[in-house]
Amino acid sequence: QICKALLVDPKVGLKQREQVGTSAGHHAEPFQARREVFGRNTLPEAHAVTFLQLLIAAYNDRTLIMLTIASVVSLAVGVYDDMLGSHKNDEVKVGWVEGAAISLAVVVVCFTNAINDYQKEKQFQKLNAKKEDRTVKTLRDGNEVEIGVQEINVGDILLIEPGDIIPVDGVYLGGHNMTCDESSATGESDAIKKGLASDGRDPFILSGAKVLEGVGSMVVVAVGPRSFYGKIMMAMRQGQASETPLQRKLDVLAEQIAKYGMSAAILLLMTLTIKYLVRCALAP
């Protein structure tokens, strides 16, 4: 019934130049009608993180923000001391050096972290593209052919053998002693035997499953973001990555260092201010 509804003969497969649903005299790309209805076996491109976003994320750290405030204060005090303070008559003005050095250190740290994250993001995208660059066996016009996973359409008859990782959702049509590992999709570690529903076995083959043993064929019923694996990947894109225990501990440590550093800076500022006021009061 499924093959009949999908307009495919399980013994022949799809036609290489199929143009279902096109009007007479109107040219269309092969499988265009199927892809318009069921979609392509590709996921939408993930939103790429820009270098500016990574730079802002790298700067969003309490320690760096505290150092920035300290550098501004130090720079302001140093410039004031050089221009109007006790060092206004000096030939070489060096009061601005300390504040500028702190600012430069903050910039270097931010750009270093952002560049490293940007390079890792690009490498991750390349690895994902390479992971999807593989072929599968399918029936087209009654012949066994190899096609890329991006070219699979709903209604294709896939030929499955041990070691294959299923790229789409499908329904088992026939074969011998097929067993699949669906732990990557369902979390169940037990191998599942596949077979016809009339024999009391599970006929549904989920995308992401690995064929452990046996051979067989299946008809594709869902591809791309509509497949089981595709839905999981789309949900992972929308969700936020949870922090590891080590990251949480490091965040707490950084926050404590920032608090203690800020407290020490405020205490030192108050001490110097009191010292300055006392000196001014005792001056003749």
XYZ file of N, CA and C in Angstrom:
852
model
N 0.820 -1.208 0.000
C 0.000 0.000 0.000
C 0.861 1.268 0.000
N 1.957 1.229 0.756
C 2.826 2.401 0.807
C 3.466 2.657 -0.552
N 3.968 1.600 -1.181
C 4.585 1.760 -2.505
C 3.569 2.243 -3.524
N 2.337 1.759 -3.427
C 1.289 2.187 -4.352
C 0.979 3.662 -4.161
N 0.922 4.108 -2.886
C 0.641 5.511 -2.615
C 1.778 6.417 -3.084
N 3.008 5.897 -3.047
C 4.173 6.689 -3.468
C 4.489 6.528 -4.948
N 3.652 5.796 -5.679
C 3.802 5.614 -7.125
C 5.155 5.009 -7.481
N 5.474 3.897 -6.824
C 6.746 3.238 -7.086
C 6.537 1.735 -7.083
N 7.215 1.051 -7.995
C 7.205 -0.410 -8.047
C 8.393 -0.909 -7.224
N 8.173 -1.682 -6.161
C 9.290 -2.120 -5.306
C 10.318 -2.982 -6.028
N 9.957 -3.557 -7.168
C 10.903 -4.381 -7.917
C 11.669 -3.588 -8.976
N 11.210 -2.392 -9.267
C 11.828 -1.574 -10.325
C 12.455 -0.305 -9.748
N 11.802 0.271 -8.754
C 12.282 1.531 -8.203
C 11.785 2.717 -9.006
N 12.295 3.877 -8.697
C 11.901 5.086 -9.413
C 12.554 5.132 -10.784
N 11.935 5.891 -11.672
C 12.510 6.112 -12.991
C 13.543 7.236 -12.914
N 14.643 7.048 -13.628
C 15.721 8.032 -13.577
C 15.270 9.416 -14.041
N 14.372 9.463 -14.996
C 13.911 10.740 -15.547
C 12.460 10.983 -15.198
N 12.067 10.620 -13.985
C 10.673 10.751 -13.578
C 10.246 12.213 -13.541
N 9.065 12.474 -14.080
C 8.496 13.817 -14.066
C 7.023 13.699 -13.679
N 6.780 13.296 -12.459
C 5.416 13.094 -11.979
C 4.763 14.439 -11.720
N 3.517 14.565 -12.156
C 2.750 15.753 -11.827
C 3.040 16.959 -12.697
N 3.741 16.812 -13.804
C 4.028 17.949 -14.678
C 3.040 17.951 -15.831
N 2.686 19.103 -16.275
C 1.755 19.236 -17.383
C 2.451 18.932 -18.697
N 1.655 18.592 -19.688
C 2.201 18.223 -20.993
C 2.931 19.410 -21.614
N 4.085 19.115 -22.137
C 4.871 20.149 -22.800
C 5.675 21.026 -21.862
N 5.536 20.794 -20.559
C 6.277 21.616 -19.598
C 7.436 20.789 -19.045
N 8.637 21.264 -19.271
C 9.823 20.533 -18.827
C 10.061 20.768 -17.338
N 10.457 19.713 -16.647
C 10.758 19.806 -15.216
C 11.974 18.955 -14.913
N 12.670 19.283 -13.868
C 13.811 18.505 -13.431
C 13.342 17.152 -12.916
N 14.196 16.120 -13.016
C 13.821 14.805 -12.485
C 13.475 14.880 -10.996
N 12.388 14.236 -10.622
C 11.916 14.144 -9.237
C 11.518 15.500 -8.654
N 11.259 16.477 -9.532
C 10.908 17.801 -9.025
C 9.600 17.770 -8.241
N 8.610 17.033 -8.763
C 7.319 16.976 -8.081
C 7.458 16.319 -6.710
N 8.217 15.255 -6.623
C 8.420 14.588 -5.328
C 9.119 15.519 -4.343
N 10.117 16.227 -4.797
C 10.867 17.100 -3.900
C 10.052 18.310 -3.460
N 9.131 18.756 -4.314
C 8.259 19.858 -3.915
C 7.296 19.424 -2.818
N 6.887 18.158 -2.853
C 5.919 17.652 -1.866
C 6.618 17.161 -0.605
N 7.672 16.341 -0.763
C 8.307 15.678 0.373
C 9.626 16.327 0.799
N 10.155 17.231 -0.012
C 11.412 17.888 0.339
C 12.626 17.095 -0.138
N 13.789 17.722 -0.012
C 15.061 17.095 -0.368
C 15.699 16.496 0.874
N 16.635 15.601 0.646
C 17.326 14.957 1.767
C 18.540 15.780 2.194
N 18.298 17.032 2.483
C 19.340 17.918 2.990
C 18.722 18.780 4.088
N 19.515 19.090 5.077
C 19.059 19.965 6.146
C 19.353 21.417 5.784
N 18.499 22.331 6.199
C 18.803 23.754 5.953
C 20.133 24.124 6.589
N 20.834 25.015 5.940
C 22.130 25.437 6.474
C 21.952 26.112 7.831
N 22.806 25.710 8.758
C 22.745 26.294 10.098
C 23.208 27.745 10.050
N 22.657 28.533 10.964
C 23.042 29.944 11.032
C 24.512 30.052 11.409
N 25.288 30.644 10.522
C 26.729 30.757 10.759
C 27.012 31.874 11.762
N 27.861 31.572 12.717
C 28.255 32.562 13.718
C 29.323 33.471 13.116
N 29.100 34.761 13.161
C 30.050 35.710 12.591
C 31.220 35.944 13.551
N 32.289 36.483 13.002
C 33.469 36.768 13.814
C 33.158 37.828 14.876
N 32.301 38.791 14.521
C 31.934 39.837 15.483
C 31.177 39.235 16.669
N 30.289 38.276 16.408
C 29.559 37.631 17.503
C 30.513 36.856 18.414
N 31.487 36.175 17.821
C 32.473 35.456 18.630
C 33.335 36.419 19.435
N 33.634 37.570 18.844
C 34.443 38.566 19.547
C 33.679 39.124 20.751
N 32.391 39.389 20.562
C 31.567 39.889 21.666
C 31.439 38.832 22.758
N 31.263 37.558 22.337
C 31.160 36.478 23.317
C 32.458 36.317 24.109
N 33.597 36.506 23.440
C 34.878 36.397 24.136
C 35.061 37.538 25.132
N 34.552 38.706 24.805
C 34.691 39.852 25.714
C 33.708 39.791 26.876
N 32.637 39.008 26.713
C 31.601 38.927 27.746
C 32.094 38.084 28.926
N 33.101 38.604 29.592
C 33.711 37.937 30.739
C 33.949 38.983 31.823
N 33.597 38.643 33.049
C 33.678 39.632 34.127
C 35.114 40.090 34.385
N 36.030 39.164 34.254
C 37.427 39.538 34.477
C 37.900 40.554 33.442
N 37.558 40.306 32.170
C 37.965 41.237 31.114
C 37.270 42.587 31.272
N 36.005 42.561 31.669
C 35.290 43.826 31.881
C 35.912 44.607 33.027
N 36.288 43.887 34.092
C 36.938 44.545 35.223
C 38.274 45.155 34.808
N 39.048 44.417 34.000
C 40.321 44.935 33.522
C 40.125 46.150 32.619
N 39.043 46.147 31.837
C 38.754 47.298 30.981
C 38.480 48.545 31.813
N 37.662 48.370 32.865
C 37.383 49.512 33.754
C 38.664 50.001 34.415
N 39.491 49.053 34.864
C 40.751 49.432 35.501
C 41.667 50.175 34.529
N 41.687 49.722 33.268
C 42.546 50.387 32.281
C 42.069 51.801 31.990
N 40.741 52.000 31.947
C 40.204 53.348 31.692
C 40.559 54.280 32.843
N 40.367 53.781 34.075
C 40.700 54.607 35.239
C 42.197 54.922 35.270
N 43.019 53.883 35.032
C 44.471 54.091 35.047
C 44.908 55.057 33.960
N 44.302 54.932 32.783
C 44.661 55.825 31.677
C 44.264 57.269 31.988
N 43.076 57.430 32.575
C 42.611 58.784 32.902
C 43.508 59.418 33.962
N 43.827 58.656 34.995
C 44.698 59.184 36.055
C 46.087 59.484 35.512
N 46.621 58.579 34.671
C 47.955 58.790 34.121
C 48.028 60.009 33.234
N 47.023 60.211 32.378
C 47.016 61.383 31.497
C 46.873 62.665 32.312
N 46.007 62.608 33.327
C 45.842 63.799 34.184
C 47.141 64.129 34.903
N 47.833 63.092 35.395
C 49.092 63.313 36.109
C 50.164 63.859 35.181
N 50.152 63.395 33.930
C 51.150 63.885 32.970
C 50.878 65.325 32.559
N 49.614 65.692 32.446
C 49.270 67.020 31.931
C 49.146 68.077 33.024
N 48.517 67.698 34.136
C 48.227 68.701 35.159
C 48.791 68.345 36.524
N 49.319 67.141 36.680
C 49.765 66.692 37.985
C 51.236 66.932 38.237
N 51.803 66.033 39.039
C 53.193 66.203 39.474
C 54.202 65.963 38.373
N 53.782 65.329 37.279
C 54.730 65.022 36.195
C 54.513 65.906 34.966
N 53.827 67.037 35.153
C 53.532 67.864 33.985
C 54.772 68.518 33.384
N 55.840 68.621 34.197
C 57.069 69.246 33.692
C 58.087 68.225 33.193
N 57.747 66.938 33.285
C 58.675 65.908 32.811
C 58.757 65.925 31.287
N 59.950 65.633 30.782
C 60.122 65.608 29.327
C 59.427 64.400 28.700
N 59.510 63.260 29.369
C 58.895 62.036 28.845
C 57.631 61.746 29.651
N 56.507 61.659 28.943
C 55.235 61.383 29.593
C 54.960 59.868 29.524
N 54.946 59.231 30.690
C 54.752 57.774 30.711
C 53.550 57.363 31.561
N 52.765 58.317 31.993
C 51.632 57.982 32.845
C 50.559 57.157 32.146
N 50.498 57.282 30.817
C 49.466 56.563 30.057
C 49.856 55.121 29.759
N 51.107 54.727 29.997
C 51.607 53.425 29.563
C 50.865 52.279 30.253
N 50.667 52.388 31.559
C 50.047 51.284 32.299
C 48.625 51.014 31.823
N 47.834 52.067 31.685
C 46.456 51.886 31.210
C 46.402 51.350 29.792
N 47.292 51.862 28.929
C 47.325 51.382 27.550
C 47.746 49.920 27.483
N 48.689 49.515 28.343
C 49.138 48.111 28.349
C 48.013 47.171 28.762
N 47.228 47.581 29.754
C 46.095 46.738 30.174
C 45.061 46.631 29.048
N 44.773 47.751 28.411
C 43.812 47.735 27.293
C 44.294 46.839 26.164
N 45.584 46.930 25.843
C 46.150 46.094 24.790
C 46.048 44.616 25.153
N 46.283 44.273 26.409
C 46.181 42.875 26.840
C 44.755 42.360 26.686
N 43.770 43.183 27.036
C 42.363 42.785 26.883
C 42.030 42.543 25.408
N 42.488 43.427 24.536
C 42.228 43.276 23.097
C 42.876 42.001 22.565
N 44.114 41.732 22.970
C 44.813 40.538 22.500
C 44.089 39.274 22.942
N 43.653 39.229 24.201
C 42.929 38.044 24.708
C 41.624 37.839 23.950
N 40.865 38.902 23.737
C 39.583 38.790 23.026
C 39.769 38.301 21.602
N 40.721 38.890 20.880
C 40.933 38.499 19.490
C 41.494 37.080 19.394
N 42.349 36.694 20.329
C 42.890 35.335 20.307
C 41.792 34.298 20.496
N 40.922 34.518 21.478
C 39.818 33.584 21.721
C 38.848 33.553 20.542
N 38.545 34.727 19.989
C 37.599 34.786 18.867
C 38.169 34.100 17.631
N 39.441 34.288 17.353
C 40.064 33.641 16.184
C 40.079 32.131 16.347
N 40.413 31.642 17.545
C 40.409 30.189 17.794
C 39.017 29.602 17.619
N 38.000 30.272 18.165
C 36.625 29.777 18.036
C 36.166 29.818 16.584
N 36.557 30.850 15.848
C 36.155 30.966 14.439
C 36.780 29.852 13.605
N 38.046 29.541 13.858
C 38.709 28.457 13.132
C 38.074 27.104 13.461
N 37.727 26.881 14.721
C 37.074 25.626 15.105
C 35.695 25.503 14.465
N 34.982 26.630 14.349
C 33.662 26.613 13.709
C 33.779 26.234 12.238
N 34.772 26.784 11.542
C 34.976 26.456 10.132
C 35.362 24.988 9.954
N 36.237 24.475 10.820
C 36.632 23.071 10.736
C 35.448 22.150 10.997
N 34.596 22.534 11.929
C 33.408 21.732 12.231
C 32.465 21.674 11.033
N 32.304 22.786 10.342
C 31.447 22.811 9.153
C 32.021 21.919 8.050
N 33.341 21.937 7.881
C 33.968 21.082 6.870
C 33.792 19.603 7.206
N 33.932 19.253 8.483
C 33.761 17.857 8.892
C 32.327 17.397 8.668
N 31.357 18.265 8.951
C 29.958 17.898 8.721
C 29.678 17.680 7.239
N 30.234 18.561 6.396
C 30.034 18.409 4.951
C 30.667 17.113 4.438
N 31.846 16.768 4.980
C 32.518 15.543 4.555
C 31.777 14.307 5.049
N 31.157 14.393 6.234
C 30.427 13.263 6.792
C 29.233 12.883 5.913
N 28.597 13.897 5.295
C 27.428 13.630 4.455
C 27.809 13.274 3.020
N 29.096 13.300 2.717
C 29.536 12.995 1.353
C 29.761 11.478 1.213
N 28.677 10.719 1.076
C 28.748 9.268 0.918
C 27.631 8.817 -0.012
N 27.713 7.579 -0.439
C 26.750 7.052 -1.406
C 25.973 5.883 -0.812
N 24.826 5.619 -1.407
C 23.991 4.476 -1.025
C 23.556 3.757 -2.296
N 23.139 2.509 -2.138
C 22.661 1.716 -3.274
C 21.143 1.796 -3.335
N 20.643 2.006 -4.537
C 19.204 2.105 -4.727
C 18.814 1.507 -6.076
N 17.520 1.251 -6.236
C 17.002 0.754 -7.506
C 16.469 1.910 -8.328
N 16.920 2.016 -9.550
C 16.414 2.996 -10.500
C 16.220 2.290 -11.840
N 14.992 2.297 -12.327
C 14.661 1.632 -13.591
C 15.012 0.141 -13.542
N 14.911 -0.466 -12.365
C 15.196 -1.887 -12.225
C 16.663 -2.224 -12.093
N 17.544 -1.221 -12.123
C 18.985 -1.442 -12.026
C 19.507 -0.926 -10.685
N 20.520 -1.599 -10.191
C 21.154 -1.172 -8.949
C 22.173 -0.083 -9.253
N 21.984 1.092 -8.660
C 22.874 2.224 -8.896
C 23.280 2.826 -7.552
N 24.395 3.544 -7.557
C 24.851 4.251 -6.371
C 24.613 5.741 -6.559
N 24.006 6.357 -5.564
C 23.722 7.795 -5.606
C 24.162 8.414 -4.287
N 24.393 9.717 -4.304
C 24.723 10.425 -3.073
C 23.512 10.513 -2.160
N 23.749 10.609 -0.872
C 22.633 10.644 0.074
C 21.747 11.869 -0.146
N 22.308 12.958 -0.697
C 21.493 14.145 -0.952
C 20.508 13.933 -2.089
N 20.741 12.900 -2.927
C 19.875 12.652 -4.078
C 18.771 11.653 -3.788
N 18.660 11.183 -2.554
C 17.592 10.233 -2.210
C 16.257 10.961 -2.184
N 15.228 10.318 -2.730
C 13.883 10.882 -2.753
C 12.918 9.955 -2.028
N 11.833 10.520 -1.544
C 10.766 9.694 -0.984
C 10.222 8.800 -2.094
N 10.147 7.502 -1.832
C 9.724 6.530 -2.837
C 10.873 5.709 -3.385
N 12.120 6.139 -3.137
C 13.274 5.359 -3.573
C 13.312 4.021 -2.848
N 13.795 2.996 -3.541
C 13.995 1.676 -2.950
C 15.472 1.535 -2.628
N 15.810 1.568 -1.337
C 17.203 1.455 -0.919
C 17.559 0.001 -0.661
N 18.763 -0.371 -1.073
C 19.293 -1.710 -0.834
C 20.268 -1.619 0.340
N 19.996 -2.420 1.371
C 20.720 -2.296 2.631
C 21.587 -3.517 2.855
N 22.779 -3.276 3.396
C 23.699 -4.366 3.713
C 24.445 -4.025 5.003
N 25.120 -4.980 5.635
C 25.795 -4.732 6.912
C 26.805 -3.588 6.823
N 26.802 -2.736 7.859
C 27.709 -1.597 7.925
C 27.100 -0.304 7.442
N 25.955 -0.374 6.752
C 25.313 0.844 6.260
C 24.720 1.642 7.416
N 24.841 2.961 7.335
C 24.165 3.865 8.259
C 23.004 4.490 7.486
N 21.792 4.227 7.932
C 20.605 4.626 7.188
C 20.465 6.146 7.204
N 20.415 6.804 6.032
C 20.339 8.270 5.996
C 18.911 8.817 5.984
N 17.904 7.938 5.845
C 16.512 8.374 5.732
C 15.620 7.408 6.510
N 14.369 7.797 6.706
C 13.385 6.900 7.308
C 12.763 6.037 6.215
N 12.487 4.788 6.556
C 11.891 3.900 5.562
C 11.127 2.762 6.203
N 10.498 1.990 5.335
C 9.724 0.819 5.746
C 10.327 -0.412 5.080
N 10.534 -1.432 5.884
C 11.147 -2.676 5.409
C 10.248 -3.349 4.373
N 10.861 -3.767 3.265
C 10.114 -4.446 2.206
C 10.421 -5.937 2.140
N 11.663 -6.289 2.342
C 12.045 -7.693 2.265
C 13.536 -7.847 2.463
N 13.957 -9.068 2.747
C 15.368 -9.328 2.959
C 15.566 -10.568 3.805
N 16.711 -10.620 4.447
C 17.041 -11.812 5.231
C 17.768 -11.421 6.510
N 17.177 -11.758 7.657
C 17.826 -11.682 8.967
C 18.440 -10.298 9.225
N 17.664 -9.251 8.987
C 18.198 -7.906 9.159
C 18.091 -7.461 10.617
N 19.189 -6.951 11.154
C 19.251 -6.442 12.521
C 19.891 -5.064 12.505
N 19.281 -4.113 13.225
C 19.756 -2.733 13.224
C 20.050 -2.261 14.642
N 21.038 -1.403 14.745
C 21.368 -0.736 15.993
C 20.826 0.691 15.906
N 19.775 0.987 16.677
C 19.133 2.295 16.635
C 19.451 3.123 17.868
N 20.571 2.815 18.534
C 20.924 3.522 19.762
C 21.167 5.003 19.520
N 21.715 5.362 18.355
C 21.987 6.769 18.070
C 20.709 7.572 17.885
N 19.615 6.881 17.544
C 18.347 7.570 17.309
C 17.414 7.492 18.506
N 17.329 6.317 19.135
C 16.367 6.109 20.222
C 17.014 5.991 21.589
N 18.331 5.738 21.642
C 18.995 5.539 22.919
C 18.946 4.105 23.411
N 18.217 3.235 22.719
C 18.129 1.829 23.102
C 19.375 1.094 22.604
N 20.057 0.407 23.522
C 21.300 -0.265 23.156
C 21.076 -1.643 22.532
N 19.899 -2.213 22.702
C 19.624 -3.544 22.165
C 19.421 -3.485 20.654
N 19.988 -4.473 19.967
C 19.786 -4.571 18.519
C 18.339 -4.978 18.234
N 17.784 -4.433 17.168
C 16.377 -4.666 16.828
C 16.309 -5.388 15.490
N 15.607 -6.517 15.487
C 15.409 -7.257 14.241
C 14.286 -6.610 13.441
N 14.528 -6.473 12.154
C 13.554 -5.857 11.273
C 12.879 -6.935 10.419
N 11.649 -6.681 10.086
C 10.909 -7.622 9.263
C 9.554 -7.049 8.906
N 8.746 -7.848 8.302
C 7.414 -7.426 7.904
C 6.491 -7.378 9.114
N 5.553 -6.429 9.082
C 4.598 -6.314 10.181
C 3.721 -7.556 10.277
N 3.467 -8.204 9.150
C 2.649 -9.421 9.156
C 3.335 -10.568 9.888
N 4.666 -10.486 10.016
C 5.413 -11.512 10.752
C 5.622 -11.138 12.214
N 5.015 -10.028 12.634
C 5.131 -9.608 14.023
C 6.425 -8.896 14.344
N 7.142 -8.378 13.351
C 8.399 -7.669 13.586
C 8.249 -6.182 13.280
N 9.264 -5.448 13.673
C 9.262 -3.997 13.470
C 9.648 -3.685 12.027
N 8.733 -3.086 11.238
C 9.070 -2.802 9.827
C 9.688 -1.425 9.610
N 9.699 -0.591 10.639
C 10.160 0.789 10.465
C 11.676 0.874 10.715
N 12.367 1.470 9.761
C 13.817 1.652 9.852
C 14.085 3.143 9.967
N 14.653 3.545 11.098
C 14.857 4.964 11.376
C 16.189 5.456 10.816
N 16.195 6.702 10.410
C 17.446 7.315 9.956
C 18.408 7.424 11.126
N 19.690 7.195 10.842
C 20.712 7.183 11.884
C 21.007 5.799 12.409
N 20.156 4.817 12.077
C 20.390 3.447 12.524
C 21.520 2.815 11.711
N 22.201 1.856 12.330
C 23.291 1.144 11.661
C 22.902 -0.316 11.483
N 23.099 -0.824 10.275
C 22.777 -2.212 9.975
C 23.902 -3.102 10.505
N 23.556 -4.001 11.427
C 24.552 -4.882 12.029
C 24.740 -6.152 11.215
N 23.641 -6.719 10.758
C 23.730 -7.951 9.967
C 22.496 -8.070 9.096
N 22.601 -8.944 8.089
C 21.485 -9.168 7.187
C 21.482 -8.200 6.015
N 20.670 -8.524 5.050
C 20.498 -7.678 3.869
C 19.008 -7.506 3.625
N 18.676 -6.483 2.851
C 17.271 -6.251 2.559
C 17.066 -4.988 1.762
N 15.811 -4.636 1.635
C 15.449 -3.421 0.911
C 14.376 -2.688 1.700
N 14.304 -1.386 1.487
C 13.317 -0.547 2.169
C 12.851 0.548 1.235
N 11.631 1.019 1.448
C 11.106 2.135 0.679
C 11.214 3.383 1.543
N 11.730 4.446 0.975
C 11.945 5.691 1.704
C 10.609 6.407 1.901
N 10.334 6.824 3.141
C 9.079 7.517 3.450
C 9.300 8.923 4.005
N 10.504 9.259 4.431
C 10.770 10.605 4.967
C 12.238 10.936 4.769
N 12.514 12.182 4.357
C 13.885 12.622 4.103
C 14.098 13.989 4.742
N 15.377 14.365 4.849
C 15.730 15.706 5.315
C 15.201 16.022 6.705
N 14.728 17.240 6.910
C 14.252 17.643 8.240
C 12.984 16.935 8.675
N 12.329 16.188 7.779
C 11.123 15.452 8.153
C 11.437 14.041 8.635
N 12.673 13.627 8.488
C 13.063 12.307 8.989
C 13.336 12.385 10.488
N 13.436 11.212 11.111
C 13.646 11.152 12.554
C 14.974 11.808 12.935
N 16.028 11.452 12.235
C 17.341 12.025 12.513
C 17.366 13.512 12.196
N 16.685 13.915 11.117
C 16.626 15.325 10.756
C 15.933 16.163 11.817
N 14.857 15.630 12.409
C 14.153 16.357 13.472
C 15.053 16.531 14.693
N 15.832 15.493 15.010
C 16.746 15.588 16.150
C 17.796 16.672 15.895
N 18.366 16.695 14.689
C 19.395 17.677 14.369
C 18.833 19.096 14.394
N 17.614 19.291 13.898
C 17.004 20.615 13.915
C 16.711 21.056 15.346
N 16.287 20.111 16.208
C 16.030 20.442 17.610
C 17.327 20.809 18.326
N 18.423 20.133 17.974
C 19.712 20.443 18.597
C 20.198 21.831 18.199
N 19.891 22.251 16.981
C 20.292 23.587 16.559
C 19.568 24.656 17.363
N 18.288 24.418 17.662
C 17.500 25.421 18.372
C 17.821 25.454 19.854
N 18.233 24.310 20.412
C 18.546 24.256 21.835
C 19.928 24.811 22.116
N 20.130 25.220 23.354
C 21.419 25.746 23.777
C 22.261 24.624 24.369
N 23.534 24.625 24.043
C 24.434 23.588 24.551
C 24.626 23.767 26.060
N 24.465 22.686 26.797
C 24.628 22.745 28.246
C 26.111 22.726 28.604
N 26.447 23.415 29.687
C 27.834 23.487 30.122
C 28.230 22.208 30.845
N 29.485 21.838 30.702
C 30.012 20.678 31.400
C 30.314 21.063 32.855
N 30.435 20.070 33.757
C 30.786 20.386 35.159
C 32.085 21.176 35.280
N 33.099 20.857 34.449
C 34.352 21.593 34.491
C 34.147 23.054 34.106
N 33.321 23.303 33.073
C 33.053 24.682 32.663
C 32.345 25.460 33.765
N 31.402 24.804 34.459
C 30.698 25.479 35.547
C 31.657 25.835 36.684
N 32.567 24.909 37.014
C 33.544 25.186 38.072
C 34.481 26.325 37.678
N 34.907 26.336 36.406
C 35.786 27.416 35.941
C 35.057 28.758 35.949
N 33.772 28.760 35.612
C 32.992 30.004 35.652
C 32.891 30.534 37.081
N 32.661 29.621 38.031
C 32.591 30.036 39.440
C 33.925 30.597 39.899
N 35.032 29.933 39.515
C 36.368 30.410 39.896
C 36.652 31.782 39.306
N 36.309 31.965 38.027
C 36.532 33.268 37.386
C 35.698 34.356 38.050
N 34.467 34.019 38.426
C 33.614 35.003 39.095
C 34.184 35.382 40.463
N 34.712 34.408 41.198
C 35.312 34.702 42.500
C 36.556 35.568 42.351
N 37.385 35.259 41.348
C 38.581 36.077 41.109
C 38.188 37.510 40.769
N 37.149 37.666 39.963
C 36.700 39.009 39.595
C 36.189 39.768 40.824
N 35.442 39.092 41.688
C 34.912 39.754 42.887
C 36.043 40.167 43.827
N 36.980 39.239 44.076
C 38.085 39.557 44.970
C 38.971 40.659 44.386
N 39.197 40.592 43.089
C 40.004 41.630 42.452
C 39.341 42.993 42.524
N 38.029 43.031 42.283
C 37.309 44.292 42.363
C 37.305 44.825 43.801
N 37.127 43.940 44.755
C 37.139 44.366 46.163
C 38.493 44.940 46.542
N 39.562 44.257 46.111
C 40.907 44.764 46.406
C 41.153 46.109 45.744
N 40.674 46.276 44.517
C 40.861 47.551 43.812
C 40.110 48.676 44.509
N 38.869 48.401 44.947
C 38.085 49.430 45.650
C 38.748 49.793 46.976
N 39.243 48.776 47.703
C 39.918 49.033 48.968
C 41.182 49.879 48.767
N 41.949 49.550 47.708
C 43.152 50.319 47.418
C 42.808 51.751 47.029
N 41.734 51.925 46.244
C 41.316 53.267 45.843
C 40.903 54.092 47.057
N 40.149 53.485 47.960
C 39.732 54.198 49.163
C 40.943 54.574 50.025
N 41.901 53.650 50.146
C 43.100 53.927 50.940
C 43.905 55.085 50.362
N 44.099 55.053 49.060
C 44.858 56.128 48.423
C 44.119 57.459 48.498
N 42.792 57.401 48.403
C 42.006 58.634 48.495
C 42.116 59.246 49.883
N 42.004 58.397 50.902
C 42.137 58.894 52.283
C 43.535 59.452 52.516
N 44.546 58.743 52.000
C 45.912 59.215 52.137
C 46.104 60.577 51.484
N 45.514 60.740 50.302
C 45.632 62.013 49.589
C 44.932 63.139 50.355
N 43.737 62.862 50.891
C 43.000 63.889 51.630
C 43.724 64.276 52.922
N 44.272 63.255 53.614
C 45.023 63.541 54.828
C 46.267 64.390 54.523
N 46.954 64.056 53.451
C 48.154 64.805 53.069
C 47.807 66.239 52.715
N 46.673 66.408 52.012
C 46.253 67.765 51.675
C 45.864 68.558 52.938
N 45.242 67.879 53.905
C 44.824 68.576 55.116
C 46.017 68.985 55.982
N 47.077 68.178 55.970
C 48.248 68.481 56.797
C 49.264 69.364 56.103
N 49.062 69.588 54.822
C 50.022 70.416 54.078
C 49.914 71.874 54.546
N 51.041 72.610 54.604
C 51.014 74.023 55.021
C 50.311 74.886 53.977
